[in-house]
């Protein structure tokens, strides 16, 4: 728990530590780290309170920081000046690095999240590409906000958070920031019945257009927590291969 200067309130995050974290060698080293953003209506506790998800996270060879993002979409809201959740995310990342021996090397830092958190992780990765080398959104709203997607493949834009300015929507849509991910390792996961799948396919098409390599997995299921549960081991394995230095 810490006081967020950005939001002006007490906030908290959760650190999931590798099994060998407390060994003398480990304590004298810096650790690769993944910052994980929760979905809308969930909290930073959701994954550790689910036994399968907790088991998956404990298989990681890196530290995982679970961020409490409220309903903030991990953006600095253009409509509510005090709702600065992108700035707050940076604050959490910096605070965690003060509490734990986390690597500050881009090659050893990754981002992930699901649904709203997949949106936030991808946009944050693009806007802070010099600080993170891997991103793995799960059912992320990767072509959002916008209002012209096919029926059943869209999501109502929270106007109180995003406002109504279409120019600002364009700037806040991860697909329009994809060119910044040219040196980022990417794993995109969606569900074959999920409302976000068109957004994810659109994002994949944009990456192909930009000649940016990526991995794409479409799991069985809708936009549900069960797909998050199935995707999490894939994300952990991806990060184990992407952000762990050879000596680890």
CSV table of N, CA and C in Angstrom, one decimal, residues 54-173:
chain,number,residue,atom,x,y,z
A,54,UNK,N,-3.4,-18.2,-10.1
A,54,UNK,CA,-2.3,-18.0,-9.1
A,54,UNK,C,-1.2,-19.0,-9.4
A,55,UNK,N,-1.6,-20.3,-9.7
A,55,UNK,CA,-0.6,-21.3,-10.0
A,55,UNK,C,0.2,-20.9,-11.3
A,56,UNK,N,-0.4,-20.4,-12.3
A,56,UNK,CA,0.3,-20.0,-13.5
A,56,UNK,C,1.3,-18.9,-13.2
A,57,UNK,N,0.9,-17.9,-12.4
A,57,UNK,CA,1.8,-16.8,-12.1
A,57,UNK,C,3.0,-17.3,-11.3
A,58,UNK,N,2.8,-18.3,-10.5
A,58,UNK,CA,3.9,-18.8,-9.6
A,58,UNK,C,4.9,-19.6,-10.4
A,59,UNK,N,4.6,-19.9,-11.7
A,59,UNK,CA,5.5,-20.6,-12.6
A,59,UNK,C,6.5,-19.6,-13.2
A,60,UNK,N,6.3,-18.3,-13.0
A,60,UNK,CA,7.1,-17.3,-13.7
A,60,UNK,C,8.5,-17.3,-13.1
A,61,UNK,N,9.5,-17.0,-14.0
A,61,UNK,CA,10.8,-16.8,-13.6
A,61,UNK,C,11.2,-15.3,-13.4
A,62,UNK,N,10.1,-14.6,-13.3
A,62,UNK,CA,10.2,-13.1,-13.1
A,62,UNK,C,9.3,-12.7,-12.0
A,63,UNK,N,9.4,-11.4,-11.6
A,63,UNK,CA,8.5,-10.8,-10.7
A,63,UNK,C,7.3,-10.3,-11.5
A,64,UNK,N,6.1,-10.5,-10.9
A,64,UNK,CA,4.9,-10.0,-11.5
A,64,UNK,C,4.3,-8.9,-10.6
A,65,UNK,N,4.0,-7.7,-11.1
A,65,UNK,CA,3.4,-6.7,-10.3
A,65,UNK,C,2.0,-6.5,-10.9
A,66,UNK,N,1.0,-6.8,-10.0
A,66,UNK,CA,-0.4,-6.6,-10.4
A,66,UNK,C,-0.9,-5.3,-9.9
A,67,UNK,N,-1.3,-4.5,-10.9
A,67,UNK,CA,-1.6,-3.1,-10.7
A,67,UNK,C,-3.1,-2.9,-10.4
A,68,UNK,N,-3.5,-2.0,-9.5
A,68,UNK,CA,-4.9,-1.7,-9.2
A,68,UNK,C,-5.2,-0.5,-10.1
A,69,UNK,N,-5.9,-0.8,-11.2
A,69,UNK,CA,-6.2,0.3,-12.2
A,69,UNK,C,-7.6,0.8,-12.1
A,70,UNK,N,-8.4,0.4,-11.1
A,70,UNK,CA,-9.8,0.9,-10.9
A,70,UNK,C,-10.5,0.7,-12.3
A,71,UNK,N,-11.3,1.7,-12.6
A,71,UNK,CA,-12.0,1.8,-13.9
A,71,UNK,C,-11.4,2.8,-14.8
A,72,UNK,N,-10.1,3.0,-14.6
A,72,UNK,CA,-9.4,4.1,-15.3
A,72,UNK,C,-8.9,3.9,-16.7
A,73,UNK,N,-9.0,2.7,-17.2
A,73,UNK,CA,-8.5,2.4,-18.5
A,73,UNK,C,-7.0,2.7,-18.8
A,74,UNK,N,-6.3,3.0,-17.7
A,74,UNK,CA,-4.9,3.2,-17.7
A,74,UNK,C,-4.5,4.3,-18.7
A,75,UNK,N,-5.4,5.3,-18.7
A,75,UNK,CA,-5.1,6.5,-19.5
A,75,UNK,C,-5.3,7.8,-18.7
A,76,UNK,N,-4.7,8.9,-19.1
A,76,UNK,CA,-5.0,10.2,-18.5
A,76,UNK,C,-6.2,10.7,-19.2
A,77,UNK,N,-7.3,10.7,-18.5
A,77,UNK,CA,-8.6,11.0,-19.1
A,77,UNK,C,-8.7,12.4,-19.7
A,78,UNK,N,-9.1,12.5,-20.9
A,78,UNK,CA,-9.2,13.9,-21.5
A,78,UNK,C,-10.5,14.6,-21.0
A,79,UNK,N,-11.3,13.8,-20.3
A,79,UNK,CA,-12.6,14.4,-19.8
A,79,UNK,C,-12.5,14.7,-18.3
A,80,UNK,N,-11.7,13.9,-17.6
A,80,UNK,CA,-11.6,14.1,-16.1
A,80,UNK,C,-10.1,14.4,-15.8
A,81,UNK,N,-9.7,15.6,-15.7
A,81,UNK,CA,-8.3,15.9,-15.5
A,81,UNK,C,-7.6,15.3,-14.3
A,82,UNK,N,-8.4,15.0,-13.3
A,82,UNK,CA,-7.8,14.4,-12.1
A,82,UNK,C,-7.7,12.9,-12.2
A,83,UNK,N,-8.3,12.3,-13.2
A,83,UNK,CA,-8.2,10.8,-13.4
A,83,UNK,C,-7.0,10.5,-14.4
A,84,UNK,N,-5.9,10.5,-13.8
A,84,UNK,CA,-4.6,10.4,-14.6
A,84,UNK,C,-4.0,9.0,-14.4
A,85,UNK,N,-4.7,8.0,-15.0
A,85,UNK,CA,-4.3,6.6,-14.8
A,85,UNK,C,-3.1,6.2,-15.6
A,86,UNK,N,-2.7,6.8,-16.6
A,86,UNK,CA,-1.4,6.5,-17.3
A,86,UNK,C,-0.3,7.0,-16.4
A,87,UNK,N,-0.4,8.2,-15.9
A,87,UNK,CA,0.6,8.8,-15.0
A,87,UNK,C,0.7,8.0,-13.7
A,88,UNK,N,-0.5,7.5,-13.2
A,88,UNK,CA,-0.5,6.7,-12.0
A,88,UNK,C,0.2,5.3,-12.3
A,89,UNK,N,0.0,4.8,-13.5
A,89,UNK,CA,0.7,3.5,-13.8
A,89,UNK,C,2.2,3.7,-13.7
A,90,UNK,N,2.7,4.8,-14.3
A,90,UNK,CA,4.1,5.0,-14.2
A,90,UNK,C,4.6,5.2,-12.7
A,91,UNK,N,3.7,5.8,-11.9
A,91,UNK,CA,4.0,6.0,-10.5
A,91,UNK,C,4.1,4.6,-9.8
A,92,UNK,N,3.2,3.7,-10.1
A,92,UNK,CA,3.3,2.3,-9.5
A,92,UNK,C,4.5,1.6,-10.0
A,93,UNK,N,4.9,1.7,-11.2
A,93,UNK,CA,6.1,1.0,-11.8
A,93,UNK,C,7.3,1.6,-11.0
A,94,UNK,N,7.4,2.9,-10.8
A,94,UNK,CA,8.5,3.4,-10.1
A,94,UNK,C,8.6,3.1,-8.7
A,95,UNK,N,7.4,3.0,-8.0
A,95,UNK,CA,7.3,2.7,-6.6
A,95,UNK,C,7.7,1.2,-6.4
A,96,UNK,N,7.3,0.3,-7.3
A,96,UNK,CA,7.6,-1.1,-7.2
A,96,UNK,C,9.1,-1.3,-7.3
A,97,UNK,N,9.7,-0.5,-8.2
A,97,UNK,CA,11.2,-0.6,-8.4
A,97,UNK,C,12.0,-0.1,-7.2
A,98,UNK,N,11.3,0.7,-6.3
A,98,UNK,CA,12.0,1.2,-5.1
A,98,UNK,C,11.8,0.1,-4.0
A,99,UNK,N,10.8,-0.7,-4.1
A,99,UNK,CA,10.5,-1.7,-3.0
A,99,UNK,C,11.2,-3.1,-3.3
A,100,UNK,N,11.4,-3.4,-4.6
A,100,UNK,CA,11.9,-4.7,-5.0
A,100,UNK,C,13.1,-4.5,-6.0
A,101,UNK,N,14.0,-5.4,-6.0
A,101,UNK,CA,15.2,-5.2,-6.9
A,101,UNK,C,14.8,-5.6,-8.4
A,102,UNK,N,14.0,-4.7,-9.0
A,102,UNK,CA,13.5,-5.0,-10.3
A,102,UNK,C,14.4,-4.4,-11.4
A,103,UNK,N,14.6,-5.1,-12.4
A,103,UNK,CA,15.5,-4.6,-13.5
A,103,UNK,C,14.8,-3.4,-14.2
A,104,UNK,N,15.7,-2.4,-14.5
A,104,UNK,CA,15.3,-1.3,-15.3
A,104,UNK,C,15.7,-1.4,-16.7
A,105,UNK,N,16.2,-2.5,-17.1
A,105,UNK,CA,16.6,-2.7,-18.5
A,105,UNK,C,15.4,-3.1,-19.3
A,106,UNK,N,15.2,-2.4,-20.4
A,106,UNK,CA,14.1,-2.6,-21.3
A,106,UNK,C,14.0,-4.1,-21.7
A,107,UNK,N,15.1,-4.8,-21.9
A,107,UNK,CA,15.0,-6.2,-22.3
A,107,UNK,C,14.5,-7.1,-21.3
A,108,UNK,N,14.4,-6.7,-20.0
A,108,UNK,CA,13.9,-7.5,-18.9
A,108,UNK,C,12.6,-7.0,-18.3
A,109,UNK,N,11.9,-6.2,-19.1
A,109,UNK,CA,10.6,-5.7,-18.6
A,109,UNK,C,9.5,-5.9,-19.6
A,110,UNK,N,8.3,-6.5,-19.2
A,110,UNK,CA,7.2,-6.7,-20.0
A,110,UNK,C,5.9,-6.3,-19.4
A,111,UNK,N,4.9,-6.3,-20.3
A,111,UNK,CA,3.5,-5.8,-19.9
A,111,UNK,C,2.5,-6.8,-20.4
A,112,UNK,N,1.5,-7.0,-19.6
A,112,UNK,CA,0.3,-7.8,-20.0
A,112,UNK,C,-0.9,-7.3,-19.3
A,113,UNK,N,-2.1,-7.8,-19.7
A,113,UNK,CA,-3.3,-7.4,-19.1
A,113,UNK,C,-4.5,-8.1,-19.9
A,114,UNK,N,-5.6,-8.0,-19.4
A,114,UNK,CA,-6.8,-8.6,-20.1
A,114,UNK,C,-7.9,-7.6,-20.2
A,115,UNK,N,-8.6,-7.7,-21.3
A,115,UNK,CA,-9.8,-6.8,-21.6
A,115,UNK,C,-9.4,-5.3,-21.5
A,116,UNK,N,-10.0,-4.6,-20.6
A,116,UNK,CA,-9.5,-3.2,-20.4
A,116,UNK,C,-8.0,-3.1,-20.2
A,117,UNK,N,-7.5,-4.1,-19.4
A,117,UNK,CA,-6.1,-4.2,-19.1
A,117,UNK,C,-5.2,-4.5,-20.3
A,118,UNK,N,-5.8,-5.3,-21.3
A,118,UNK,CA,-5.1,-5.6,-22.5
A,118,UNK,C,-5.0,-4.4,-23.3
A,119,UNK,N,-6.1,-3.6,-23.4
A,119,UNK,CA,-6.0,-2.3,-24.0
A,119,UNK,C,-4.9,-1.4,-23.4
A,120,UNK,N,-5.0,-1.3,-22.1
A,120,UNK,CA,-4.1,-0.4,-21.4
A,120,UNK,C,-2.6,-0.8,-21.5
A,121,UNK,N,-2.4,-2.1,-21.4
A,121,UNK,CA,-1.0,-2.6,-21.5
A,121,UNK,C,-0.4,-2.3,-22.9
A,122,UNK,N,-1.2,-2.5,-23.9
A,122,UNK,CA,-0.7,-2.3,-25.3
A,122,UNK,C,-0.5,-0.9,-25.6
A,123,UNK,N,-1.4,0.0,-25.2
A,123,UNK,CA,-1.3,1.4,-25.4
A,123,UNK,C,-0.1,1.9,-24.6
A,124,UNK,N,0.1,1.5,-23.4
A,124,UNK,CA,1.2,1.9,-22.5
A,124,UNK,C,2.5,1.4,-23.1
A,125,UNK,N,2.5,0.2,-23.6
A,125,UNK,CA,3.8,-0.3,-24.3
A,125,UNK,C,4.2,0.5,-25.4
A,126,UNK,N,3.2,0.9,-26.2
A,126,UNK,CA,3.5,1.8,-27.4
A,126,UNK,C,4.0,3.1,-27.0
A,127,UNK,N,3.4,3.7,-26.0
A,127,UNK,CA,3.7,5.1,-25.6
A,127,UNK,C,5.0,5.1,-24.8
A,128,UNK,N,5.4,4.0,-24.2
A,128,UNK,CA,6.6,3.9,-23.4
A,128,UNK,C,7.5,2.8,-24.0
A,129,UNK,N,7.7,2.7,-25.3
A,129,UNK,CA,8.3,1.6,-25.9
A,129,UNK,C,9.8,1.5,-25.6
A,130,UNK,N,10.4,2.6,-25.1
A,130,UNK,CA,11.8,2.5,-24.7
A,130,UNK,C,12.1,1.9,-23.4
A,131,UNK,N,11.0,1.5,-22.7
A,131,UNK,CA,11.1,1.0,-21.3
A,131,UNK,C,10.7,-0.5,-21.2
A,132,UNK,N,10.0,-1.0,-22.3
A,132,UNK,CA,9.5,-2.4,-22.2
A,132,UNK,C,9.7,-3.1,-23.6
A,133,UNK,N,10.1,-4.4,-23.5
A,133,UNK,CA,10.5,-5.1,-24.7
A,133,UNK,C,9.5,-6.1,-25.1
A,134,UNK,N,8.4,-6.4,-24.3
A,134,UNK,CA,7.5,-7.4,-24.6
A,134,UNK,C,6.1,-7.0,-24.1
A,135,UNK,N,5.1,-7.3,-24.9
A,135,UNK,CA,3.7,-7.1,-24.4
A,135,UNK,C,2.8,-8.2,-24.9
A,136,UNK,N,1.9,-8.7,-24.0
A,136,UNK,CA,1.0,-9.8,-24.3
A,136,UNK,C,-0.4,-9.5,-23.9
A,137,UNK,N,-1.2,-8.8,-24.7
A,137,UNK,CA,-2.6,-8.5,-24.3
A,137,UNK,C,-3.5,-9.8,-24.5
A,138,UNK,N,-4.4,-10.0,-23.5
A,138,UNK,CA,-5.4,-11.0,-23.5
A,138,UNK,C,-6.7,-10.4,-23.8
A,139,UNK,N,-7.4,-10.7,-24.9
A,139,UNK,CA,-8.7,-10.2,-25.2
A,139,UNK,C,-8.7,-8.7,-25.1
A,140,UNK,N,-7.6,-8.0,-25.5
A,140,UNK,CA,-7.5,-6.6,-25.4
A,140,UNK,C,-8.4,-5.9,-26.4
A,141,UNK,N,-8.9,-4.7,-26.0
A,141,UNK,CA,-9.6,-3.9,-26.9
A,141,UNK,C,-8.6,-3.1,-27.7
A,142,UNK,N,-8.0,-3.7,-28.8
A,142,UNK,CA,-6.9,-3.1,-29.4
A,142,UNK,C,-7.2,-2.2,-30.6
A,143,UNK,N,-8.5,-2.1,-30.9
A,143,UNK,CA,-8.9,-1.1,-31.9
A,143,UNK,C,-10.1,-0.4,-31.3
A,144,UNK,N,-9.8,0.5,-30.3
A,144,UNK,CA,-10.8,1.1,-29.5
A,144,UNK,C,-10.1,2.3,-28.8
A,145,UNK,N,-10.8,3.4,-28.6
A,145,UNK,CA,-12.3,3.6,-28.9
A,145,UNK,C,-12.6,3.9,-30.3
A,146,UNK,N,-13.7,3.4,-30.8
A,146,UNK,CA,-14.2,3.8,-32.1
A,146,UNK,C,-15.7,3.3,-32.1
A,147,UNK,N,-16.5,3.8,-33.1
A,147,UNK,CA,-17.9,3.5,-33.0
A,147,UNK,C,-18.4,2.8,-34.3
A,148,UNK,N,-17.6,2.3,-35.1
A,148,UNK,CA,-18.0,1.8,-36.4
A,148,UNK,C,-17.6,0.3,-36.6
A,149,UNK,N,-17.5,-0.5,-35.6
A,149,UNK,CA,-17.2,-1.9,-35.7
A,149,UNK,C,-18.5,-2.7,-36.0
A,150,UNK,N,-18.3,-3.9,-36.5
A,150,UNK,CA,-19.5,-4.7,-36.7
A,150,UNK,C,-20.4,-5.0,-35.5
A,151,UNK,N,-21.6,-5.2,-35.7
A,151,UNK,CA,-22.5,-5.5,-34.5
A,151,UNK,C,-22.0,-6.7,-33.8
A,152,UNK,N,-22.0,-6.6,-32.5
A,152,UNK,CA,-21.5,-7.7,-31.7
A,152,UNK,C,-20.0,-7.8,-31.5
A,153,UNK,N,-19.3,-6.9,-32.2
A,153,UNK,CA,-17.8,-6.9,-32.2
A,153,UNK,C,-17.3,-5.5,-31.7
A,154,UNK,N,-18.2,-4.8,-31.1
A,154,UNK,CA,-17.8,-3.5,-30.6
A,154,UNK,C,-18.0,-3.4,-29.1
A,155,UNK,N,-17.7,-2.2,-28.5
A,155,UNK,CA,-17.9,-2.0,-27.1
A,155,UNK,C,-18.3,-0.6,-26.9
A,156,UNK,N,-19.2,-0.3,-26.0
A,156,UNK,CA,-19.7,1.0,-25.8
A,156,UNK,C,-18.6,1.9,-25.1
A,157,UNK,N,-18.3,3.0,-25.8
A,157,UNK,CA,-17.2,3.8,-25.3
A,157,UNK,C,-17.6,4.6,-24.0
A,158,UNK,N,-16.9,4.4,-22.9
A,158,UNK,CA,-17.2,5.2,-21.7
A,158,UNK,C,-16.9,6.7,-21.9
A,159,UNK,N,-18.0,7.4,-22.3
A,159,UNK,CA,-17.8,8.8,-22.6
A,159,UNK,C,-17.3,9.7,-21.5
A,160,UNK,N,-17.6,9.3,-20.2
A,160,UNK,CA,-17.2,10.0,-19.1
A,160,UNK,C,-15.7,9.9,-18.9
A,161,UNK,N,-15.1,8.9,-19.5
A,161,UNK,CA,-13.6,8.6,-19.4
A,161,UNK,C,-12.9,9.2,-20.6
A,162,UNK,N,-13.5,8.9,-21.8
A,162,UNK,CA,-12.8,9.2,-23.1
A,162,UNK,C,-13.3,10.5,-23.7
A,163,UNK,N,-14.4,11.0,-23.3
A,163,UNK,CA,-15.0,12.1,-24.0
A,163,UNK,C,-15.6,11.8,-25.3
A,164,UNK,N,-16.0,12.8,-26.1
A,164,UNK,CA,-16.6,12.6,-27.4
A,164,UNK,C,-15.8,13.0,-28.6
A,165,UNK,N,-14.6,13.6,-28.3
A,165,UNK,CA,-13.8,14.1,-29.4
A,165,UNK,C,-13.1,12.9,-30.2
A,166,UNK,N,-13.5,12.8,-31.5
A,166,UNK,CA,-13.0,11.7,-32.3
A,166,UNK,C,-11.5,11.8,-32.5
A,167,UNK,N,-11.0,13.0,-32.6
A,167,UNK,CA,-9.6,13.1,-32.8
A,167,UNK,C,-8.8,12.5,-31.6
A,168,UNK,N,-9.3,12.8,-30.4
A,168,UNK,CA,-8.7,12.2,-29.2
A,168,UNK,C,-8.9,10.7,-29.2
A,169,UNK,N,-10.0,10.2,-29.6
A,169,UNK,CA,-10.2,8.8,-29.7
A,169,UNK,C,-9.1,8.2,-30.6
A,170,UNK,N,-8.8,8.8,-31.7
A,170,UNK,CA,-7.8,8.3,-32.6
A,170,UNK,C,-6.5,8.1,-31.9
A,171,UNK,N,-6.1,9.1,-31.1
A,171,UNK,CA,-4.8,9.1,-30.4
A,171,UNK,C,-4.8,8.1,-29.3
A,172,UNK,N,-6.0,7.7,-28.7
A,172,UNK,CA,-6.0,6.8,-27.6
A,172,UNK,C,-6.3,5.3,-28.1
A,173,UNK,N,-6.4,5.1,-29.4
A,173,UNK,CA,-6.6,3.8,-29.9
A,173,UNK,C,-5.3,3.1,-30.2
